[in-house]
Amino acid sequence: MRALLLILCLFCHGFAAAEEVRLTNGEWAPYLGAQLPHHGVASRIVEEAFGLEGVRVRWEFFPWARSLHLAERGERAGTAVWMRSPERERRFHISDPVIECSYYLFHLKERPLQWRRVADLRGLRLGGAIDYDYGEAFQQAEHDQQLEVKRLSNEEQGLRMLLAGRLDAFPMDQVVASTLLRERFSAAERAQLSFHPKPLRTDSLHLLLSREVAGSRELMERFNRGLARLRKSGKVSQYLMEIQQPLGLAP
């Protein structure tokens, strides 16, 4: 009996002491979201990759700017998921790619859009979400005032301004746009919209771990190992295929 109790105590102690990492997150369905199954597909990939290395994730959801700020200061271990940038490389260890996203220019069907280079967008009323990076050429043209870009607080507002004829084009990730349109717009509204097949930007999104937190480099190495194992298992492709199924703007 004493031996059994000792084994149970050791087991319970090990469970209670299981390694945990606190990560910030935000709202960007279907990739990320507090109320989504598995907190979104990107969160699921991060959590399961860590799980393969014996690390449990505790997610904390905040507005995006606060999520990044808490991780920058080392008040949380890291944050998911973000594009690379020189500034982020200075402040964070950056993981191997978790997912990829592609921004396309959405527009009204009755106002077809033709473009090959960013310069072709001059004269159009363009929208964009605050703090979103749509690629070097777009960002530079906006900075130089060669493009007229109205920055908005959220992407739903951009789609509604398209429908109201107040914008000519608005860039969004295709999967995010499809999810948002199906959840918050009518079939009649969806039927009015289309997008140009040329992506404005395609890039990878990454887990960031704060350089202010001790052991973050080693933790990132473990995450990347777990991510490689998860990808090799075919689960990453499976999860991403599952969110591709609802694509399309038809009613």
PDB file of C-alpha atoms in Angstrom:
ATOM      1  CA  MET A   1       0.000   0.000   0.000  1.00  0.00           C
ATOM      2  CA  ARG A   2       2.806   2.409   0.924  1.00  0.00           C
ATOM      3  CA  ALA A   3       4.544   1.673  -2.378  1.00  0.00           C
ATOM      4  CA  LEU A   4       1.331   2.385  -4.286  1.00  0.00           C
ATOM      5  CA  LEU A   5       0.846   5.686  -2.452  1.00  0.00           C
ATOM      6  CA  LEU A   6       4.425   6.682  -3.215  1.00  0.00           C
ATOM      7  CA  ILE A   7       3.937   5.977  -6.931  1.00  0.00           C
ATOM      8  CA  LEU A   8       0.686   7.986  -6.978  1.00  0.00           C
ATOM      9  CA  CYS A   9       2.347  10.907  -5.210  1.00  0.00           C
ATOM     10  CA  LEU A  10       5.219  10.931  -7.667  1.00  0.00           C
ATOM     11  CA  PHE A  11       2.802  10.782 -10.596  1.00  0.00           C
ATOM     12  CA  CYS A  12       0.670  13.633  -9.272  1.00  0.00           C
ATOM     13  CA  HIS A  13       3.739  15.756  -8.527  1.00  0.00           C
ATOM     14  CA  GLY A  14       5.043  15.252 -12.052  1.00  0.00           C
ATOM     15  CA  PHE A  15       1.691  16.204 -13.538  1.00  0.00           C
ATOM     16  CA  ALA A  16       1.416  19.327 -11.393  1.00  0.00           C
ATOM     17  CA  ALA A  17       4.965  20.333 -12.337  1.00  0.00           C
ATOM     18  CA  ALA A  18       4.427  19.794 -16.072  1.00  0.00           C
ATOM     19  CA  GLU A  19       6.078  22.565 -18.084  1.00  0.00           C
ATOM     20  CA  GLU A  20       3.806  25.402 -19.137  1.00  0.00           C
ATOM     21  CA  VAL A  21       4.329  28.372 -21.453  1.00  0.00           C
ATOM     22  CA  ARG A  22       2.122  31.475 -21.393  1.00  0.00           C
ATOM     23  CA  LEU A  23       1.483  32.929 -24.850  1.00  0.00           C
ATOM     24  CA  THR A  24      -0.596  35.868 -26.001  1.00  0.00           C
ATOM     25  CA  ASN A  25      -3.039  35.590 -28.855  1.00  0.00           C
ATOM     26  CA  GLY A  26      -5.659  37.638 -30.695  1.00  0.00           C
ATOM     27  CA  GLU A  27      -8.738  37.483 -32.920  1.00  0.00           C
ATOM     28  CA  TRP A  28      -8.292  36.568 -36.592  1.00  0.00           C
ATOM     29  CA  ALA A  29     -10.739  33.806 -37.474  1.00  0.00           C
ATOM     30  CA  PRO A  30     -10.328  31.071 -38.537  1.00  0.00           C
ATOM     31  CA  TYR A  31      -6.620  31.132 -37.667  1.00  0.00           C
ATOM     32  CA  LEU A  32      -6.882  32.544 -34.139  1.00  0.00           C
ATOM     33  CA  GLY A  33      -9.692  33.300 -31.702  1.00  0.00           C
ATOM     34  CA  ALA A  34     -10.668  32.827 -28.059  1.00  0.00           C
ATOM     35  CA  GLN A  35     -14.023  31.207 -28.879  1.00  0.00           C
ATOM     36  CA  LEU A  36     -12.946  29.112 -31.876  1.00  0.00           C
ATOM     37  CA  PRO A  37     -12.489  25.330 -31.680  1.00  0.00           C
ATOM     38  CA  HIS A  38      -8.884  24.768 -30.521  1.00  0.00           C
ATOM     39  CA  HIS A  39      -8.609  28.608 -30.404  1.00  0.00           C
ATOM     40  CA  GLY A  40      -8.198  28.553 -34.192  1.00  0.00           C
ATOM     41  CA  VAL A  41      -6.110  26.456 -36.537  1.00  0.00           C
ATOM     42  CA  ALA A  42      -2.842  28.388 -36.008  1.00  0.00           C
ATOM     43  CA  SER A  43      -3.236  28.117 -32.232  1.00  0.00           C
ATOM     44  CA  ARG A  44      -3.919  24.396 -32.610  1.00  0.00           C
ATOM     45  CA  ILE A  45      -0.713  23.891 -34.583  1.00  0.00           C
ATOM     46  CA  VAL A  46       1.332  25.830 -31.997  1.00  0.00           C
ATOM     47  CA  GLU A  47      -0.241  23.999 -29.076  1.00  0.00           C
ATOM     48  CA  GLU A  48       0.172  20.524 -30.554  1.00  0.00           C
ATOM     49  CA  ALA A  49       3.764  21.210 -31.647  1.00  0.00           C
ATOM     50  CA  PHE A  50       4.634  22.225 -28.096  1.00  0.00           C
ATOM     51  CA  GLY A  51       2.711  19.231 -26.770  1.00  0.00           C
ATOM     52  CA  LEU A  52       4.950  16.865 -28.716  1.00  0.00           C
ATOM     53  CA  GLU A  53       7.853  18.334 -26.726  1.00  0.00           C
ATOM     54  CA  GLY A  54       6.096  18.002 -23.369  1.00  0.00           C
ATOM     55  CA  VAL A  55       5.127  21.666 -23.048  1.00  0.00           C
ATOM     56  CA  ARG A  56       1.575  22.795 -22.234  1.00  0.00           C
ATOM     57  CA  VAL A  57       0.344  26.136 -23.655  1.00  0.00           C
ATOM     58  CA  ARG A  58      -1.756  28.581 -21.698  1.00  0.00           C
ATOM     59  CA  TRP A  59      -3.327  31.102 -24.091  1.00  0.00           C
ATOM     60  CA  GLU A  60      -4.215  34.653 -23.069  1.00  0.00           C
ATOM     61  CA  PHE A  61      -6.209  36.780 -25.527  1.00  0.00           C
ATOM     62  CA  PHE A  62      -5.702  40.535 -25.873  1.00  0.00           C
ATOM     63  CA  PRO A  63      -5.964  43.223 -28.549  1.00  0.00           C
ATOM     64  CA  TRP A  64      -3.082  42.718 -30.975  1.00  0.00           C
ATOM     65  CA  ALA A  65      -0.967  45.674 -29.870  1.00  0.00           C
ATOM     66  CA  ARG A  66      -1.155  44.586 -26.231  1.00  0.00           C
ATOM     67  CA  SER A  67      -0.398  40.975 -27.131  1.00  0.00           C
ATOM     68  CA  LEU A  68       2.817  42.058 -28.810  1.00  0.00           C
ATOM     69  CA  HIS A  69       3.737  44.541 -26.072  1.00  0.00           C
ATOM     70  CA  LEU A  70       3.386  41.996 -23.250  1.00  0.00           C
ATOM     71  CA  ALA A  71       5.637  39.559 -25.076  1.00  0.00           C
ATOM     72  CA  GLU A  72       8.191  42.231 -26.016  1.00  0.00           C
ATOM     73  CA  ARG A  73       8.606  43.150 -22.355  1.00  0.00           C
ATOM     74  CA  GLY A  74       8.893  39.531 -21.284  1.00  0.00           C
ATOM     75  CA  GLU A  75       5.681  39.667 -19.265  1.00  0.00           C
ATOM     76  CA  ARG A  76       4.590  36.663 -21.315  1.00  0.00           C
ATOM     77  CA  ALA A  77       6.829  34.071 -22.921  1.00  0.00           C
ATOM     78  CA  GLY A  78       5.722  34.891 -26.449  1.00  0.00           C
ATOM     79  CA  THR A  79       2.903  35.536 -28.885  1.00  0.00           C
ATOM     80  CA  ALA A  80       1.299  33.886 -31.929  1.00  0.00           C
ATOM     81  CA  VAL A  81       1.317  34.318 -34.904  1.00  0.00           C
ATOM     82  CA  TRP A  82       3.137  37.140 -36.727  1.00  0.00           C
ATOM     83  CA  MET A  83       5.051  38.014 -39.882  1.00  0.00           C
ATOM     84  CA  ARG A  84       8.814  38.473 -39.658  1.00  0.00           C
ATOM     85  CA  SER A  85      10.303  41.957 -39.620  1.00  0.00           C
ATOM     86  CA  PRO A  86      13.742  43.355 -38.729  1.00  0.00           C
ATOM     87  CA  GLU A  87      12.291  44.942 -35.586  1.00  0.00           C
ATOM     88  CA  ARG A  88      10.738  41.679 -34.435  1.00  0.00           C
ATOM     89  CA  GLU A  89      13.949  39.785 -35.136  1.00  0.00           C
ATOM     90  CA  ARG A  90      15.724  42.110 -32.690  1.00  0.00           C
ATOM     91  CA  ARG A  91      13.158  41.556 -29.942  1.00  0.00           C
ATOM     92  CA  PHE A  92      12.145  37.924 -30.437  1.00  0.00           C
ATOM     93  CA  HIS A  93      13.295  34.477 -31.366  1.00  0.00           C
ATOM     94  CA  ILE A  94      11.219  33.663 -34.459  1.00  0.00           C
ATOM     95  CA  SER A  95       9.989  30.164 -35.210  1.00  0.00           C
ATOM     96  CA  ASP A  96       9.896  28.208 -38.416  1.00  0.00           C
ATOM     97  CA  PRO A  97       6.741  29.050 -40.425  1.00  0.00           C
ATOM     98  CA  VAL A  98       3.524  27.968 -38.707  1.00  0.00           C
ATOM     99  CA  ILE A  99       1.095  28.917 -41.505  1.00  0.00           C
ATOM    100  CA  GLU A 100       1.098  31.020 -44.663  1.00  0.00           C
ATOM    101  CA  CYS A 101      -1.326  33.764 -45.568  1.00  0.00           C
ATOM    102  CA  SER A 102      -2.017  35.585 -48.814  1.00  0.00           C
ATOM    103  CA  TYR A 103      -3.622  39.001 -49.117  1.00  0.00           C
ATOM    104  CA  TYR A 104      -5.862  39.593 -52.137  1.00  0.00           C
ATOM    105  CA  LEU A 105      -7.577  42.773 -53.270  1.00  0.00           C
ATOM    106  CA  PHE A 106     -11.333  42.459 -52.789  1.00  0.00           C
ATOM    107  CA  HIS A 107     -13.661  44.603 -54.851  1.00  0.00           C
ATOM    108  CA  LEU A 108     -17.233  44.878 -56.118  1.00  0.00           C
ATOM    109  CA  LYS A 109     -18.006  42.611 -59.062  1.00  0.00           C
ATOM    110  CA  GLU A 110     -19.515  45.571 -60.852  1.00  0.00           C
ATOM    111  CA  ARG A 111     -16.162  47.377 -60.553  1.00  0.00           C
ATOM    112  CA  PRO A 112     -13.604  44.910 -61.971  1.00  0.00           C
ATOM    113  CA  LEU A 113     -10.037  45.461 -60.859  1.00  0.00           C
ATOM    114  CA  GLN A 114      -6.991  45.017 -63.087  1.00  0.00           C
ATOM    115  CA  TRP A 115      -3.473  45.342 -61.752  1.00  0.00           C
ATOM    116  CA  ARG A 116       0.000  43.820 -62.130  1.00  0.00           C
ATOM    117  CA  ARG A 117       2.177  46.215 -60.127  1.00  0.00           C
ATOM    118  CA  VAL A 118       1.442  48.344 -57.079  1.00  0.00           C
ATOM    119  CA  ALA A 119       1.843  51.415 -59.286  1.00  0.00           C
ATOM    120  CA  ASP A 120      -1.289  50.273 -61.162  1.00  0.00           C
ATOM    121  CA  LEU A 121      -3.310  50.952 -57.992  1.00  0.00           C
ATOM    122  CA  ARG A 122      -2.714  54.695 -58.113  1.00  0.00           C
ATOM    123  CA  GLY A 123      -5.918  56.704 -58.204  1.00  0.00           C
ATOM    124  CA  LEU A 124      -7.970  53.973 -56.529  1.00  0.00           C
ATOM    125  CA  ARG A 125      -9.625  54.426 -53.138  1.00  0.00           C
ATOM    126  CA  LEU A 126      -7.886  51.719 -51.166  1.00  0.00           C
ATOM    127  CA  GLY A 127      -8.475  50.503 -47.637  1.00  0.00           C
ATOM    128  CA  GLY A 128      -6.324  48.702 -45.124  1.00  0.00           C
ATOM    129  CA  ALA A 129      -6.431  47.645 -41.499  1.00  0.00           C
ATOM    130  CA  ILE A 130      -4.445  49.698 -38.993  1.00  0.00           C
ATOM    131  CA  ASP A 131      -0.913  48.314 -38.446  1.00  0.00           C
ATOM    132  CA  TYR A 132      -1.296  45.624 -41.146  1.00  0.00           C
ATOM    133  CA  ASP A 133       1.702  45.233 -43.466  1.00  0.00           C
ATOM    134  CA  TYR A 134       0.693  44.573 -47.075  1.00  0.00           C
ATOM    135  CA  GLY A 135       4.194  44.190 -48.466  1.00  0.00           C
ATOM    136  CA  GLU A 136       7.182  46.437 -49.050  1.00  0.00           C
ATOM    137  CA  ALA A 137       6.024  47.932 -52.351  1.00  0.00           C
ATOM    138  CA  PHE A 138       2.538  48.760 -51.042  1.00  0.00           C
ATOM    139  CA  GLN A 139       3.841  50.158 -47.738  1.00  0.00           C
ATOM    140  CA  GLN A 140       6.427  52.335 -49.480  1.00  0.00           C
ATOM    141  CA  ALA A 141       3.919  53.673 -52.010  1.00  0.00           C
ATOM    142  CA  GLU A 142       1.539  54.505 -49.160  1.00  0.00           C
ATOM    143  CA  HIS A 143       4.340  56.207 -47.200  1.00  0.00           C
ATOM    144  CA  ASP A 144       5.296  58.259 -50.268  1.00  0.00           C
ATOM    145  CA  GLN A 145       1.619  59.215 -50.734  1.00  0.00           C
ATOM    146  CA  GLN A 146       1.541  57.586 -54.147  1.00  0.00           C
ATOM    147  CA  LEU A 147      -1.441  55.538 -52.983  1.00  0.00           C
ATOM    148  CA  GLU A 148      -4.587  56.747 -51.265  1.00  0.00           C
ATOM    149  CA  VAL A 149      -5.078  54.289 -48.369  1.00  0.00           C
ATOM    150  CA  LYS A 150      -7.701  54.686 -45.675  1.00  0.00           C
ATOM    151  CA  ARG A 151      -6.604  52.707 -42.603  1.00  0.00           C
ATOM    152  CA  LEU A 152      -9.503  51.213 -40.662  1.00  0.00           C
ATOM    153  CA  SER A 153      -9.893  49.703 -37.193  1.00  0.00           C
ATOM    154  CA  ASN A 154     -11.051  46.302 -38.477  1.00  0.00           C
ATOM    155  CA  GLU A 155     -11.484  44.289 -41.650  1.00  0.00           C
ATOM    156  CA  GLU A 156     -15.268  44.016 -41.431  1.00  0.00           C
ATOM    157  CA  GLN A 157     -15.440  47.793 -41.777  1.00  0.00           C
ATOM    158  CA  GLY A 158     -13.374  47.557 -44.951  1.00  0.00           C
ATOM    159  CA  LEU A 159     -15.718  45.039 -46.568  1.00  0.00           C
ATOM    160  CA  ARG A 160     -18.745  47.136 -45.646  1.00  0.00           C
ATOM    161  CA  MET A 161     -17.148  50.211 -47.175  1.00  0.00           C
ATOM    162  CA  LEU A 162     -16.605  48.216 -50.371  1.00  0.00           C
ATOM    163  CA  LEU A 163     -20.281  47.293 -50.436  1.00  0.00           C
ATOM    164  CA  ALA A 164     -21.243  50.925 -49.836  1.00  0.00           C
ATOM    165  CA  GLY A 165     -19.078  52.038 -52.771  1.00  0.00           C
ATOM    166  CA  ARG A 166     -16.771  54.063 -50.508  1.00  0.00           C
ATOM    167  CA  LEU A 167     -13.688  51.997 -51.400  1.00  0.00           C
ATOM    168  CA  ASP A 168     -12.502  50.504 -54.679  1.00  0.00           C
ATOM    169  CA  ALA A 169     -10.386  47.724 -53.152  1.00  0.00           C
ATOM    170  CA  PHE A 170      -9.572  46.272 -49.759  1.00  0.00           C
ATOM    171  CA  PRO A 171      -6.810  43.684 -49.088  1.00  0.00           C
ATOM    172  CA  MET A 172      -7.583  40.596 -46.992  1.00  0.00           C
ATOM    173  CA  ASP A 173      -6.379  37.071 -46.504  1.00  0.00           C
ATOM    174  CA  GLN A 174      -8.684  34.919 -48.626  1.00  0.00           C
ATOM    175  CA  VAL A 175      -9.560  32.433 -45.876  1.00  0.00           C
ATOM    176  CA  VAL A 176     -10.161  35.166 -43.299  1.00  0.00           C
ATOM    177  CA  ALA A 177     -12.369  37.080 -45.727  1.00  0.00           C
ATOM    178  CA  SER A 178     -14.420  34.004 -46.585  1.00  0.00           C
ATOM    179  CA  THR A 179     -14.971  33.239 -42.898  1.00  0.00           C
ATOM    180  CA  LEU A 180     -15.952  36.805 -42.072  1.00  0.00           C
ATOM    181  CA  LEU A 181     -18.312  37.085 -45.025  1.00  0.00           C
ATOM    182  CA  ARG A 182     -20.139  33.877 -44.160  1.00  0.00           C
ATOM    183  CA  GLU A 183     -20.485  34.798 -40.498  1.00  0.00           C
ATOM    184  CA  ARG A 184     -21.481  38.455 -40.708  1.00  0.00           C
ATOM    185  CA  PHE A 185     -22.767  39.188 -44.203  1.00  0.00           C
ATOM    186  CA  SER A 186     -25.853  38.100 -46.089  1.00  0.00           C
ATOM    187  CA  ALA A 187     -25.820  35.915 -49.177  1.00  0.00           C
ATOM    188  CA  ALA A 188     -26.882  38.946 -51.231  1.00  0.00           C
ATOM    189  CA  GLU A 189     -23.935  40.956 -49.905  1.00  0.00           C
ATOM    190  CA  ARG A 190     -21.466  38.130 -50.526  1.00  0.00           C
ATOM    191  CA  ALA A 191     -22.703  37.811 -54.098  1.00  0.00           C
ATOM    192  CA  GLN A 192     -21.640  41.406 -54.822  1.00  0.00           C
ATOM    193  CA  LEU A 193     -17.971  40.843 -53.975  1.00  0.00           C
ATOM    194  CA  SER A 194     -15.021  39.263 -55.711  1.00  0.00           C
ATOM    195  CA  PHE A 195     -11.226  39.440 -55.508  1.00  0.00           C
ATOM    196  CA  HIS A 196      -8.374  39.708 -57.987  1.00  0.00           C
ATOM    197  CA  PRO A 197      -6.491  36.390 -58.345  1.00  0.00           C
ATOM    198  CA  LYS A 198      -3.056  38.006 -58.014  1.00  0.00           C
ATOM    199  CA  PRO A 199      -1.990  38.151 -54.343  1.00  0.00           C
ATOM    200  CA  LEU A 200      -0.845  41.495 -53.040  1.00  0.00           C
ATOM    201  CA  ARG A 201       1.383  39.695 -50.531  1.00  0.00           C
ATOM    202  CA  THR A 202       2.072  36.081 -49.580  1.00  0.00           C
ATOM    203  CA  ASP A 203       4.086  35.448 -46.464  1.00  0.00           C
ATOM    204  CA  SER A 204       4.582  33.079 -43.539  1.00  0.00           C
ATOM    205  CA  LEU A 205       3.375  33.625 -39.977  1.00  0.00           C
ATOM    206  CA  HIS A 206       5.450  32.622 -36.976  1.00  0.00           C
ATOM    207  CA  LEU A 207       5.488  32.071 -33.232  1.00  0.00           C
ATOM    208  CA  LEU A 208       7.518  34.757 -31.440  1.00  0.00           C
ATOM    209  CA  LEU A 209       9.302  34.049 -28.139  1.00  0.00           C
ATOM    210  CA  SER A 210      10.614  37.012 -26.161  1.00  0.00           C
ATOM    211  CA  ARG A 211      14.371  37.497 -25.869  1.00  0.00           C
ATOM    212  CA  GLU A 212      13.639  38.970 -22.415  1.00  0.00           C
ATOM    213  CA  VAL A 213      12.638  35.554 -21.062  1.00  0.00           C
ATOM    214  CA  ALA A 214      15.398  33.194 -19.891  1.00  0.00           C
ATOM    215  CA  GLY A 215      15.581  29.940 -21.820  1.00  0.00           C
ATOM    216  CA  SER A 216      13.549  31.223 -24.770  1.00  0.00           C
ATOM    217  CA  ARG A 217      16.143  30.189 -27.348  1.00  0.00           C
ATOM    218  CA  GLU A 218      16.117  26.582 -26.114  1.00  0.00           C
ATOM    219  CA  LEU A 219      12.313  26.641 -25.914  1.00  0.00           C
ATOM    220  CA  MET A 220      12.148  27.786 -29.534  1.00  0.00           C
ATOM    221  CA  GLU A 221      14.402  24.923 -30.584  1.00  0.00           C
ATOM    222  CA  ARG A 222      11.999  22.499 -28.910  1.00  0.00           C
ATOM    223  CA  PHE A 223       9.017  24.145 -30.569  1.00  0.00           C
ATOM    224  CA  ASN A 224      10.602  23.889 -34.004  1.00  0.00           C
ATOM    225  CA  ARG A 225      11.310  20.197 -33.396  1.00  0.00           C
ATOM    226  CA  GLY A 226       7.705  19.605 -32.403  1.00  0.00           C
ATOM    227  CA  LEU A 227       6.456  21.602 -35.380  1.00  0.00           C
ATOM    228  CA  ALA A 228       8.582  19.528 -37.769  1.00  0.00           C
ATOM    229  CA  ARG A 229       7.200  16.321 -36.243  1.00  0.00           C
ATOM    230  CA  LEU A 230       3.627  17.597 -36.497  1.00  0.00           C
ATOM    231  CA  ARG A 231       4.121  18.626 -40.114  1.00  0.00           C
ATOM    232  CA  LYS A 232       5.681  15.267 -40.986  1.00  0.00           C
ATOM    233  CA  SER A 233       2.675  13.485 -39.472  1.00  0.00           C
ATOM    234  CA  GLY A 234       0.400  15.182 -42.018  1.00  0.00           C
ATOM    235  CA  LYS A 235      -1.707  16.889 -39.346  1.00  0.00           C
ATOM    236  CA  VAL A 236      -0.693  20.433 -40.300  1.00  0.00           C
ATOM    237  CA  SER A 237      -1.866  19.874 -43.882  1.00  0.00           C
ATOM    238  CA  GLN A 238      -5.040  18.235 -42.591  1.00  0.00           C
ATOM    239  CA  TYR A 239      -5.903  21.134 -40.298  1.00  0.00           C
ATOM    240  CA  LEU A 240      -5.276  23.694 -43.027  1.00  0.00           C
ATOM    241  CA  MET A 241      -7.400  21.757 -45.510  1.00  0.00           C
ATOM    242  CA  GLU A 242     -10.279  21.764 -43.032  1.00  0.00           C
ATOM    243  CA  ILE A 243     -10.453  25.566 -43.038  1.00  0.00           C
ATOM    244  CA  GLN A 244     -10.146  25.729 -46.843  1.00  0.00           C
ATOM    245  CA  GLN A 245     -13.450  23.930 -47.343  1.00  0.00           C
ATOM    246  CA  PRO A 246     -15.767  26.941 -46.855  1.00  0.00           C
ATOM    247  CA  LEU A 247     -13.912  29.088 -49.429  1.00  0.00           C
ATOM    248  CA  GLY A 248     -15.891  30.962 -52.031  1.00  0.00           C
ATOM    249  CA  LEU A 249     -18.121  34.008 -52.136  1.00  0.00           C
ATOM    250  CA  ALA A 250     -21.169  32.404 -53.683  1.00  0.00           C
ATOM    251  CA  PRO A 251     -24.394  32.380 -51.639  1.00  0.00           C
TER     252      PRO A 251
END
